[in-house]
Short mmCIF file of C-alpha atoms and ligand atoms in Angstrom, two decimals:
data_model
loop_
_atom_site.label_atom_id
_atom_site.label_comp_id
_atom_site.label_asym_id
_atom_site.label_seq_id
_atom_site.Cartn_x
_atom_site.Cartn_y
_atom_site.Cartn_z
CA MET A 544 0.00 0.00 0.00
CA ARG A 545 1.41 3.39 -1.03
CA LYS A 546 1.69 6.13 1.57
CA PRO A 547 -0.60 9.03 0.53
CA VAL A 548 0.84 12.49 -0.16
CA LEU A 549 -0.73 15.90 0.23
CA ALA A 550 1.62 18.48 -1.24
CA GLY A 551 0.85 22.19 -1.09
CA ASN A 552 2.35 24.40 -3.77
CA TRP A 553 2.36 27.92 -2.39
CA LYS A 554 3.71 29.40 -5.61
CA MET A 555 4.69 33.08 -5.13
CA ASN A 556 2.63 33.60 -1.98
CA LYS A 557 3.32 34.24 1.72
CA THR A 558 5.77 36.45 3.53
CA ARG A 559 8.16 34.93 6.05
CA ASP A 560 5.84 35.75 8.96
CA GLU A 561 2.79 34.32 7.22
CA ALA A 562 4.67 31.14 6.37
CA ILE A 563 5.97 30.66 9.92
CA SER A 564 2.53 31.21 11.38
CA PHE A 565 1.07 28.60 8.97
CA VAL A 566 3.68 26.02 10.00
CA LEU A 567 3.12 26.63 13.70
CA GLN A 568 -0.64 26.28 13.21
CA VAL A 569 -0.49 22.92 11.41
CA ASN A 570 2.52 21.26 13.06
CA ASP A 571 0.74 19.21 15.74
CA LYS A 572 -2.57 18.78 13.89
CA LEU A 573 -1.36 16.81 10.87
CA PRO A 574 -2.62 13.24 10.45
CA LYS A 575 -0.13 10.40 10.90
CA GLY A 576 0.55 7.87 8.14
CA ILE A 577 0.52 10.30 5.23
CA ASP A 578 3.21 12.63 3.87
CA CYS A 579 2.13 16.25 4.24
CA ILE A 580 4.41 18.56 2.26
CA VAL A 581 4.53 22.29 1.70
CA CYS A 582 6.55 23.69 -1.23
CA ALA A 583 7.44 27.22 -0.19
CA PRO A 584 9.20 30.11 -1.94
CA SER A 585 12.99 29.65 -1.85
CA ILE A 586 13.71 32.75 0.19
CA ILE A 587 11.77 31.47 3.21
CA LEU A 588 12.67 27.78 3.01
CA ARG A 589 15.19 27.90 5.83
CA ASP A 590 12.70 29.63 8.16
CA VAL A 591 10.02 27.09 7.35
CA VAL A 592 12.26 24.00 7.59
CA LYS A 593 13.50 25.13 11.01
CA ARG A 594 9.96 25.20 12.43
CA ALA A 595 8.40 22.25 10.60
CA ASP A 596 7.77 19.21 12.72
CA ASN A 597 5.75 16.49 10.99
CA LEU A 598 5.38 18.71 7.96
CA LYS A 599 7.81 18.02 5.12
CA ILE A 600 9.18 20.88 3.06
CA GLY A 601 9.92 21.25 -0.63
CA ALA A 602 11.11 23.92 -3.06
CA GLN A 603 9.28 24.89 -6.24
CA ASN A 604 12.10 24.87 -8.76
CA MET A 605 15.89 24.72 -9.02
CA CYS A 606 18.67 25.28 -11.53
CA GLU A 607 20.02 22.23 -13.39
CA ALA A 608 23.57 23.39 -12.62
CA GLU A 609 25.25 23.34 -9.22
CA LYS A 610 26.98 26.70 -9.41
CA GLY A 611 28.28 29.39 -11.72
CA ALA A 612 27.08 32.26 -13.87
CA TYR A 613 23.31 31.74 -13.62
CA THR A 614 22.04 35.10 -12.39
CA GLY A 615 18.87 34.79 -10.34
CA GLU A 616 18.87 30.99 -10.19
CA ILE A 617 18.91 28.74 -7.11
CA SER A 618 21.40 25.88 -6.97
CA PRO A 619 20.28 22.37 -5.95
CA LEU A 620 23.16 22.40 -3.46
CA MET A 621 21.77 25.57 -1.89
CA LEU A 622 18.38 23.90 -1.58
CA LYS A 623 19.98 20.83 -0.06
CA ASP A 624 21.72 23.12 2.37
CA THR A 625 18.35 24.35 3.68
CA ASN A 626 17.42 20.72 4.46
CA VAL A 627 14.38 20.59 2.18
CA GLU A 628 13.40 17.10 1.10
CA TYR A 629 11.45 17.71 -2.11
CA VAL A 630 11.54 19.95 -5.16
CA ILE A 631 8.76 20.53 -7.69
CA LEU A 632 10.14 20.21 -11.22
CA GLY A 633 8.52 20.92 -14.57
CA HIS A 634 5.48 22.73 -13.22
CA SER A 635 3.38 23.95 -16.16
CA GLU A 636 3.86 27.56 -15.03
CA ARG A 637 7.62 27.05 -15.43
CA ARG A 638 7.14 25.32 -18.77
CA THR A 639 4.81 27.95 -20.23
CA MET A 640 6.01 31.21 -18.62
CA TYR A 641 9.73 30.45 -18.44
CA ASN A 642 10.12 28.22 -21.48
CA GLU A 643 11.28 25.13 -19.60
CA THR A 644 11.56 22.16 -21.91
CA ASP A 645 11.48 18.42 -21.26
CA GLU A 646 15.23 18.46 -21.87
CA THR A 647 15.83 20.93 -19.01
CA VAL A 648 13.39 19.12 -16.77
CA ASN A 649 15.32 15.92 -17.47
CA LEU A 650 18.62 17.55 -16.45
CA LYS A 651 16.98 18.93 -13.30
CA ILE A 652 15.59 15.52 -12.30
CA LYS A 653 19.02 13.91 -12.69
CA LYS A 654 20.71 16.68 -10.70
CA ALA A 655 18.08 16.65 -7.94
CA LEU A 656 18.52 12.89 -7.44
CA GLU A 657 22.29 13.25 -7.55
CA VAL A 658 22.32 15.76 -4.69
CA GLY A 659 19.67 13.91 -2.68
CA LEU A 660 16.51 15.93 -3.37
CA LYS A 661 13.25 14.16 -4.25
CA PRO A 662 11.63 15.55 -7.41
CA ILE A 663 7.88 16.08 -7.67
CA LEU A 664 7.58 15.97 -11.45
CA CYS A 665 4.57 17.74 -12.97
CA ILE A 666 3.17 16.66 -16.31
CA GLY A 667 -0.14 17.30 -18.05
CA GLU A 668 -1.87 18.33 -21.24
CA THR A 669 -3.39 21.61 -22.42
CA LEU A 670 -7.11 21.95 -23.11
CA GLU A 671 -6.40 21.92 -26.83
CA GLU A 672 -4.49 18.65 -26.51
CA ARG A 673 -7.27 17.07 -24.44
CA GLU A 674 -9.92 18.11 -26.94
CA ALA A 675 -7.82 16.64 -29.74
CA ALA A 676 -7.68 13.34 -27.76
CA LYS A 677 -3.92 13.68 -27.35
CA THR A 678 -3.72 13.41 -23.56
CA GLU A 679 -2.04 9.98 -23.53
CA GLU A 680 0.37 10.93 -26.29
CA VAL A 681 1.45 14.06 -24.36
CA LEU A 682 1.82 12.21 -21.05
CA LYS A 683 3.85 9.44 -22.66
CA ARG A 684 6.13 11.93 -24.39
CA GLN A 685 6.70 13.94 -21.20
CA ILE A 686 7.41 10.84 -19.08
CA THR A 687 9.77 9.39 -21.67
CA LEU A 688 11.75 12.62 -22.16
CA ASP A 689 11.71 13.82 -18.55
CA PHE A 690 12.96 10.44 -17.24
CA LYS A 691 15.37 9.73 -20.11
CA GLY A 692 18.50 8.09 -18.72
CA VAL A 693 17.28 8.44 -15.12
CA SER A 694 17.77 5.48 -12.81
CA PHE A 695 16.32 5.11 -9.36
CA ASP A 696 17.48 3.36 -6.24
CA ASP A 697 14.03 3.74 -4.72
CA PRO A 698 10.62 4.56 -6.29
CA LEU A 699 9.89 6.70 -3.22
CA ASP A 700 12.62 9.12 -4.34
CA VAL A 701 10.26 10.62 -6.89
CA ILE A 702 6.61 11.67 -7.07
CA VAL A 703 4.74 12.27 -10.31
CA ALA A 704 1.89 14.80 -10.37
CA TYR A 705 -0.66 14.70 -13.16
CA GLU A 706 -1.67 18.33 -13.59
CA PRO A 707 -3.85 19.04 -16.63
CA ILE A 708 -3.06 22.66 -17.48
CA TRP A 709 -6.73 23.53 -18.05
CA ALA A 710 -7.51 22.59 -14.45
CA ILE A 711 -4.79 24.62 -12.72
CA GLY A 712 -6.02 27.69 -10.90
CA THR A 713 -9.23 27.68 -12.95
CA GLY A 714 -11.62 26.19 -10.41
CA LYS A 715 -12.39 23.56 -13.08
CA SER A 716 -10.98 20.34 -11.66
CA ALA A 717 -10.74 17.19 -13.76
CA THR A 718 -13.47 14.72 -12.79
CA SER A 719 -12.26 11.90 -10.61
CA ALA A 720 -12.76 9.54 -13.56
CA GLN A 721 -10.62 11.70 -15.87
CA ALA A 722 -7.93 12.05 -13.20
CA GLU A 723 -7.95 8.31 -12.45
CA GLU A 724 -7.73 7.42 -16.12
CA ALA A 725 -4.69 9.68 -16.61
CA CYS A 726 -2.94 8.58 -13.40
CA GLY A 727 -3.54 4.91 -14.31
CA TYR A 728 -2.09 5.55 -17.73
CA ILE A 729 0.98 7.25 -16.20
CA ARG A 730 1.50 4.15 -14.02
CA THR A 731 1.31 1.92 -17.11
CA VAL A 732 3.91 4.02 -18.96
CA LEU A 733 6.19 4.03 -15.90
CA SER A 734 5.81 0.25 -15.70
CA SER A 735 6.98 -0.14 -19.28
CA ILE A 736 10.09 1.96 -18.54
CA PHE A 737 11.03 1.03 -14.97
CA GLY A 738 9.18 -2.25 -14.49
CA PRO A 739 5.98 -3.27 -12.66
CA LYS A 740 7.42 -3.20 -9.14
CA PHE A 741 8.55 0.40 -9.53
CA ALA A 742 5.20 1.40 -11.03
CA GLU A 743 3.33 -0.27 -8.19
CA GLU A 744 5.31 1.63 -5.55
CA ILE A 745 5.69 5.14 -7.00
CA ARG A 746 3.27 7.78 -5.73
CA ILE A 747 1.19 9.56 -8.39
CA LEU A 748 -0.80 12.67 -7.47
CA TYR A 749 -3.53 14.65 -9.15
CA GLY A 750 -3.29 18.45 -9.21
CA GLY A 751 -5.56 21.16 -10.61
CA SER A 752 -8.24 22.93 -8.56
CA VAL A 753 -8.15 20.34 -5.78
CA ASN A 754 -10.17 21.59 -2.81
CA THR A 755 -11.85 20.34 0.35
CA ALA A 756 -15.00 19.47 -1.64
CA ASN A 757 -13.39 17.22 -4.27
CA ILE A 758 -10.38 15.70 -2.46
CA GLY A 759 -12.45 12.81 -1.03
CA GLU A 760 -13.63 11.52 -4.39
CA LEU A 761 -10.22 12.02 -6.01
CA ALA A 762 -8.47 10.21 -3.16
CA SER A 763 -10.79 7.23 -3.38
CA GLN A 764 -9.53 6.38 -6.89
CA PRO A 765 -7.07 3.46 -6.96
CA ASP A 766 -4.26 5.18 -8.89
CA ILE A 767 -4.45 8.63 -7.24
CA ASP A 768 -2.19 8.66 -4.18
CA GLY A 769 -2.94 12.23 -3.19
CA GLY A 770 -2.95 15.80 -4.41
CA LEU A 771 -0.67 18.65 -5.43
CA VAL A 772 -2.66 21.65 -4.32
CA GLY A 773 -2.13 25.33 -5.08
CA GLY A 774 -4.84 27.78 -3.99
CA ALA A 775 -6.49 25.55 -1.37
CA SER A 776 -3.16 24.90 0.37
CA LEU A 777 -2.60 28.54 1.37
CA ASP A 778 -4.97 28.58 4.32
CA SER A 779 -3.83 26.44 7.24
CA GLY A 780 -7.38 25.29 8.05
CA SER A 781 -8.03 24.22 4.49
CA PHE A 782 -4.62 22.50 4.26
CA LEU A 783 -5.34 20.51 7.43
CA GLU A 784 -8.80 19.58 6.14
CA LEU A 785 -7.27 18.35 2.87
CA CYS A 786 -4.69 16.23 4.73
CA HIS A 787 -7.30 14.63 6.98
CA ALA A 788 -9.76 14.04 4.12
CA LEU A 789 -7.01 12.39 2.09
CA LYS A 790 -6.15 10.05 4.93
CA THR A 791 -9.81 9.13 5.52
CA ASN A 792 -10.66 8.50 1.88
CA ARG A 793 -7.54 6.68 0.74
CA LYS A 794 -8.36 2.97 0.87
CA TYR A 795 -5.77 1.50 -1.47
P1 PGA B 1546 -4.39 24.93 -8.03
O1 PGA B 1546 -2.86 24.77 -8.45
O2 PGA B 1546 -4.68 23.93 -6.96
O3 PGA B 1546 -4.51 26.35 -7.54
O4 PGA B 1546 -5.21 24.67 -9.26
C1 PGA B 1546 -2.27 23.50 -8.56
C2 PGA B 1546 -0.84 23.60 -9.00
O5 PGA B 1546 -0.50 24.47 -9.78
O6 PGA B 1546 0.01 22.80 -8.56
#
């Protein structure tokens, strides 16, 4: 049985004080037996890590290089130095607004694993691609390119998040059937690359307008091991509710 994951993606939100107050509010109220993660802005990671207890902390992006002339970038070694455990890679906002390609995402995944960070890889199709019935083709291409030449010691070192772009920040979540179908397909593709044991153990999340009203139904699907949540993860009460609802509804 895979351990469920509720990962909050704060994006470019929260000051240091707001972040610390969130962490102190949730610390002793998180459910046991699931991984509750918050991916915070880089500049406050150290403050958040220092106060987090059962809460796990991740970053939202990193440079594929370790050091050098990369003005404005954050090195994976610097992230490692803050003691974060996870890093979101290939989020659609990075791919669309900052021109990240599958090739860069691939380099970032390799580097993250090399320095001991666990990638949360985001993949997903646009509305246009879904309407043209290309969802599986896009997911397969992204998985194949993003994981090209990557080898794992442990399937728990990586999390894959299926995030259809049309569902992110739009309030229009995928139905649980659509999300399950895509997550199941992702598992099948991963099985063909890394083998059935790996595919059985890796955690696959759904992300895109997840909230306290739809988490239960999403979490009760066999291939959805949890959620990557943006907007609804910003409020500590809502984050706690999501974590508890995930734990209650996850039966697989
Ligand atoms: P959302 O964002 O929950 O606000 O749709 C999800 C994400 O971008 O990871």
